[in-house]
CSV table of C-alpha atoms in Angstrom, one decimal:
chain,number,residue,atom,x,y,z
A,78,GLY,CA,20.4,3.4,13.2
A,79,ALA,CA,19.3,0.5,10.9
A,80,VAL,CA,18.0,2.7,8.1
A,81,VAL,CA,17.0,1.2,4.8
A,82,SER,CA,16.6,3.5,1.8
A,83,GLN,CA,14.4,2.5,-1.1
A,84,HIS,CA,14.3,4.5,-4.4
A,85,PRO,CA,12.3,5.5,-6.2
A,86,SER,CA,9.2,5.9,-3.9
A,87,ARG,CA,6.9,6.2,-6.9
A,88,VAL,CA,7.3,5.3,-10.6
A,89,ILE,CA,4.9,5.5,-13.5
A,90,CYS,CA,5.9,3.8,-16.7
A,91,LYS,CA,4.5,2.6,-20.0
A,92,SER,CA,3.8,-1.0,-20.6
A,93,GLY,CA,6.8,-2.9,-22.0
A,94,THR,CA,9.4,-0.8,-20.3
A,95,SER,CA,11.7,-2.0,-17.5
A,96,VAL,CA,11.9,-0.4,-14.1
A,97,LYS,CA,14.7,-0.7,-11.5
A,98,ILE,CA,14.2,-0.3,-7.8
A,99,GLU,CA,17.1,0.2,-5.4
A,100,CYS,CA,17.3,-0.9,-1.8
A,101,ARG,CA,20.2,0.4,0.3
A,102,SER,CA,21.2,-0.2,3.9
A,103,LEU,CA,22.6,3.1,5.0
A,104,ASP,CA,24.3,2.4,8.3
A,105,PHE,CA,24.9,-1.3,8.3
A,106,GLN,CA,26.0,-4.1,6.0
A,107,ALA,CA,23.4,-6.7,4.9
A,108,THR,CA,24.4,-10.0,3.5
A,109,THR,CA,20.7,-10.8,3.0
A,110,MET,CA,17.9,-8.6,1.7
A,111,PHE,CA,14.3,-9.5,0.9
A,112,TRP,CA,11.8,-8.2,-1.7
A,113,TYR,CA,8.1,-8.2,-0.9
A,114,ARG,CA,5.1,-7.3,-2.9
A,115,GLN,CA,1.9,-5.8,-1.3
A,116,PHE,CA,-1.4,-5.5,-3.0
A,117,PRO,CA,-3.9,-2.9,-1.7
A,118,LYS,CA,-5.3,-3.8,1.7
A,119,GLN,CA,-3.4,-7.0,1.7
A,120,SER,CA,-0.4,-8.4,3.5
A,121,LEU,CA,3.2,-8.6,2.3
A,122,MET,CA,4.1,-11.5,0.1
A,123,LEU,CA,7.7,-12.5,-0.2
A,124,MET,CA,9.0,-12.5,-3.7
A,125,ALA,CA,12.6,-13.4,-3.3
A,126,THR,CA,15.6,-13.5,-1.0
A,127,SER,CA,18.6,-11.6,-2.2
A,128,ASN,CA,22.1,-12.8,-1.1
A,129,GLU,CA,25.2,-10.7,-1.6
A,130,GLY,CA,27.4,-12.3,-4.3
A,131,SER,CA,25.1,-15.1,-5.2
A,132,LYS,CA,21.9,-15.7,-7.1
A,133,ALA,CA,18.6,-14.8,-5.5
A,134,THR,CA,16.2,-17.4,-4.2
A,135,TYR,CA,12.7,-16.9,-5.6
A,136,GLU,CA,9.5,-17.9,-4.0
A,137,GLN,CA,7.2,-20.3,-5.9
A,138,GLY,CA,5.3,-18.6,-8.6
A,139,VAL,CA,7.6,-15.7,-9.0
A,140,GLU,CA,9.1,-15.4,-12.4
A,141,LYS,CA,12.9,-14.9,-12.1
A,142,ASP,CA,13.2,-13.6,-15.6
A,143,LYS,CA,10.5,-11.1,-14.9
A,144,PHE,CA,11.9,-9.8,-11.6
A,145,LEU,CA,15.6,-9.6,-11.8
A,146,ILE,CA,17.5,-9.2,-8.5
A,147,ASN,CA,21.1,-8.1,-8.2
A,148,HIS,CA,22.8,-7.9,-4.8
A,149,ALA,CA,26.3,-6.7,-5.9
A,150,SER,CA,27.4,-5.3,-2.6
A,151,LEU,CA,26.7,-5.6,1.1
A,152,THR,CA,24.6,-2.4,1.1
A,153,LEU,CA,22.7,-2.5,-2.2
A,154,SER,CA,20.2,-4.8,-3.8
A,155,THR,CA,18.2,-4.0,-6.9
A,156,LEU,CA,15.0,-5.3,-8.3
A,157,THR,CA,14.3,-4.8,-12.0
A,158,VAL,CA,10.8,-5.4,-13.3
A,159,THR,CA,11.4,-6.3,-16.9
A,160,SER,CA,8.9,-5.6,-19.7
A,161,ALA,CA,6.4,-4.3,-17.1
A,162,HIS,CA,2.7,-4.8,-17.7
A,163,PRO,CA,-0.3,-3.3,-15.9
A,164,GLU,CA,-0.7,-6.5,-13.8
A,165,ASP,CA,2.8,-5.7,-12.3
A,166,SER,CA,1.4,-2.5,-10.8
A,167,SER,CA,1.8,-2.9,-7.1
A,168,PHE,CA,3.7,-1.7,-4.0
A,169,TYR,CA,7.2,-3.2,-3.7
A,170,ILE,CA,9.0,-3.2,-0.4
A,171,CYS,CA,12.5,-4.3,0.4
A,172,SER,CA,14.0,-5.2,3.8
A,173,ALA,CA,17.5,-5.8,5.0
A,174,CYS,CA,19.0,-7.9,7.8
A,175,PRO,CA,22.2,-6.7,9.5
A,176,SER,CA,25.1,-9.0,9.2
A,177,ALA,CA,26.0,-10.9,12.4
A,178,ASP,CA,28.9,-8.7,13.4
A,179,ARG,CA,26.8,-5.6,13.8
A,180,GLU,CA,25.4,-4.2,17.1
A,181,PHE,CA,21.9,-4.7,15.8
A,182,THR,CA,20.4,-8.1,16.2
A,183,LYS,CA,20.9,-10.0,12.9
A,184,ASN,CA,17.4,-11.5,12.9
A,185,ILE,CA,15.5,-8.3,12.6
A,186,GLN,CA,14.4,-7.1,9.2
A,187,TYR,CA,14.4,-3.4,8.6
A,188,PHE,CA,12.2,-2.1,5.8
A,189,GLY,CA,12.5,0.5,3.1
A,190,ALA,CA,9.7,2.9,2.6
A,191,GLY,CA,8.4,1.0,-0.5
A,192,THR,CA,8.0,1.8,-4.2
A,193,ARG,CA,4.6,2.3,-5.7
A,194,LEU,CA,4.8,1.0,-9.3
A,195,SER,CA,2.1,2.0,-11.8
A,196,VAL,CA,2.2,0.6,-15.3
A,197,LEU,CA,0.1,2.3,-17.9
B,29,ALA,CA,5.3,-24.4,6.1
B,30,GLN,CA,4.4,-21.8,8.6
B,31,THR,CA,1.1,-20.0,8.8
B,32,VAL,CA,0.2,-16.9,10.7
B,33,THR,CA,-3.4,-16.0,11.4
B,34,GLN,CA,-4.8,-12.7,12.5
B,35,SER,CA,-8.5,-13.1,13.0
B,36,GLN,CA,-9.4,-9.4,13.6
B,37,PRO,CA,-9.4,-7.5,10.3
B,38,GLU,CA,-10.3,-4.2,12.0
B,39,MET,CA,-10.4,-2.9,15.5
B,40,SER,CA,-11.1,0.5,17.1
B,41,VAL,CA,-10.0,1.9,20.5
B,42,GLN,CA,-10.4,5.2,22.1
B,43,GLU,CA,-7.4,7.3,22.9
B,44,ALA,CA,-5.7,6.4,26.3
B,45,GLU,CA,-7.5,3.1,26.4
B,46,THR,CA,-5.9,-0.4,26.0
B,47,VAL,CA,-6.4,-2.7,23.1
B,48,THR,CA,-5.2,-6.3,22.4
B,49,LEU,CA,-4.6,-7.6,18.9
B,50,SER,CA,-4.7,-11.4,18.4
B,51,CYS,CA,-2.3,-13.6,16.5
B,52,THR,CA,-2.0,-17.3,16.2
B,53,TYR,CA,0.5,-19.3,14.2
B,54,ASP,CA,1.2,-22.8,13.2
B,55,THR,CA,4.7,-24.4,12.9
B,56,SER,CA,6.6,-27.5,13.6
B,57,GLU,CA,9.7,-25.5,14.5
B,58,ASN,CA,10.9,-25.3,18.1
B,59,ASN,CA,13.2,-22.3,17.7
B,60,TYR,CA,11.8,-19.2,16.0
B,61,TYR,CA,11.1,-15.5,16.4
B,62,LEU,CA,7.8,-13.7,16.4
B,63,PHE,CA,7.3,-10.0,15.5
B,64,TRP,CA,4.7,-7.3,15.4
B,65,TYR,CA,5.2,-4.7,12.7
B,66,LYS,CA,3.2,-1.6,12.3
B,67,GLN,CA,2.4,-0.1,8.9
B,68,PRO,CA,1.0,3.5,9.2
B,69,PRO,CA,-0.7,5.3,6.2
B,70,SER,CA,2.8,6.2,5.0
B,71,ARG,CA,3.2,2.4,4.4
B,72,GLN,CA,6.6,2.3,6.1
B,73,MET,CA,6.9,-0.9,8.0
B,74,ILE,CA,8.1,-0.3,11.5
B,75,LEU,CA,9.2,-2.9,14.0
B,76,VAL,CA,7.1,-2.8,17.2
B,77,ILE,CA,8.3,-5.7,19.2
B,78,ARG,CA,10.1,-9.0,18.9
B,79,GLN,CA,9.9,-12.2,20.9
B,80,GLU,CA,12.3,-15.1,20.9
B,81,ALA,CA,10.5,-18.4,21.3
B,82,TYR,CA,13.0,-19.9,23.7
B,83,LYS,CA,12.4,-17.0,26.1
B,84,GLN,CA,9.5,-17.5,28.5
B,85,GLN,CA,9.4,-13.9,29.5
B,86,ASN,CA,7.0,-11.7,27.5
B,87,ALA,CA,8.7,-8.9,25.5
B,88,THR,CA,7.8,-5.3,26.3
B,89,GLU,CA,8.6,-2.0,24.6
B,90,ASN,CA,7.2,1.0,26.4
B,91,ARG,CA,3.4,0.9,25.9
B,92,PHE,CA,3.6,-2.3,23.8
B,93,SER,CA,3.7,-5.8,25.3
B,94,VAL,CA,3.0,-9.3,24.2
B,95,ASN,CA,1.3,-12.3,25.6
B,96,PHE,CA,3.3,-15.2,24.2
B,97,GLN,CA,1.8,-18.6,24.8
B,98,LYS,CA,4.1,-21.1,23.1
B,99,ALA,CA,2.1,-24.2,23.7
B,100,ALA,CA,-1.1,-22.6,22.4
B,101,LYS,CA,0.9,-20.9,19.5
B,102,SER,CA,-0.5,-17.6,20.4
B,103,PHE,CA,1.2,-14.2,20.3
B,104,SER,CA,-1.1,-11.2,21.1
B,105,LEU,CA,-0.1,-7.6,21.2
B,106,LYS,CA,-1.3,-5.3,23.9
B,107,ILE,CA,-1.2,-1.5,23.4
B,108,SER,CA,-1.6,0.5,26.5
B,109,ASP,CA,-2.5,4.2,26.7
B,110,SER,CA,-3.4,4.2,23.0
B,111,GLN,CA,-2.4,7.3,21.0
B,112,LEU,CA,-3.7,8.7,17.7
B,113,GLY,CA,-0.3,7.9,16.2
B,114,ASP,CA,-0.9,4.2,16.8
B,115,THR,CA,-3.5,4.2,14.0
B,116,ALA,CA,-2.0,1.8,11.5
B,117,MET,CA,-2.1,-1.7,10.1
B,118,TYR,CA,-0.5,-4.2,12.4
B,119,PHE,CA,1.1,-7.4,11.1
B,120,CYS,CA,2.1,-10.4,13.1
B,121,ALA,CA,5.1,-12.2,11.6
B,122,PHE,CA,7.0,-15.5,12.1
B,123,MET,CA,10.7,-16.2,11.4
B,124,LYS,CA,12.5,-19.5,11.7
B,125,HIS,CA,15.6,-19.4,13.8
B,126,THR,CA,18.5,-20.3,11.5
B,127,GLY,CA,22.1,-19.4,11.4
B,128,THR,CA,21.5,-16.7,8.8
B,129,ALA,CA,18.8,-14.2,8.0
B,130,SER,CA,15.5,-15.9,7.4
B,131,LYS,CA,12.3,-14.8,5.7
B,132,LEU,CA,9.3,-13.5,7.4
B,133,THR,CA,5.8,-15.0,7.1
B,134,PHE,CA,3.2,-12.4,7.7
B,135,GLY,CA,-0.4,-12.6,8.9
B,136,THR,CA,-3.2,-10.8,7.0
B,137,GLY,CA,-3.0,-7.8,9.3
B,138,THR,CA,-5.3,-5.9,11.7
B,139,ARG,CA,-6.3,-2.3,10.9
B,140,LEU,CA,-6.3,-0.4,14.2
B,141,GLN,CA,-8.1,2.9,14.4
B,142,VAL,CA,-7.5,5.1,17.5
B,143,THR,CA,-10.3,7.6,18.1
B,144,LEU,CA,-10.7,10.7,20.2
């Protein structure tokens, strides 16, 4: 149990285009999901906290108009990188926390497999 | 703000041996969780073990155990009987204990290589 699916796993796009990444909790509901960014050989840096039915909370320094987050249901959050540029190339990872009424412990974050974004 | 420090960028251990990865953290919180996550070459983050700060007993999961020293703010991971599949980046992480899901603060990671 506690499977998080992230799609696509790899995307290559031209500069100026927008890219949408999906994060789905497959066997549990998640009121809260998180989006992280990871540069090569570095740790995960939190970009934003995604809350179902409300606006995302962005970390300091993260442009909310650049990285649009939508958490429209209890099993799906999306991250859209708008007008992508080469400096946005990175590995993006989502995680989801089961809601309190699930058998899983609510304070554990389960991670998707990540999306490697390359902007040409 | 919380900080997590992993002072060992890389470590190596022979198969079947035991290795300990270090982690220290700084926080003014009294209630929190600590985690070790593993990131193999596939880059999929996998939960290894979790410790609740209010529990004095050290968490264990099969070959993985922790040494949690709350006063010293130390949270080391011991891997016994190391296997080749343990080769990965290991991240220590901190989470405040709140009524709802809270964000993780990660350390910089330790790259563990298990050799024959």
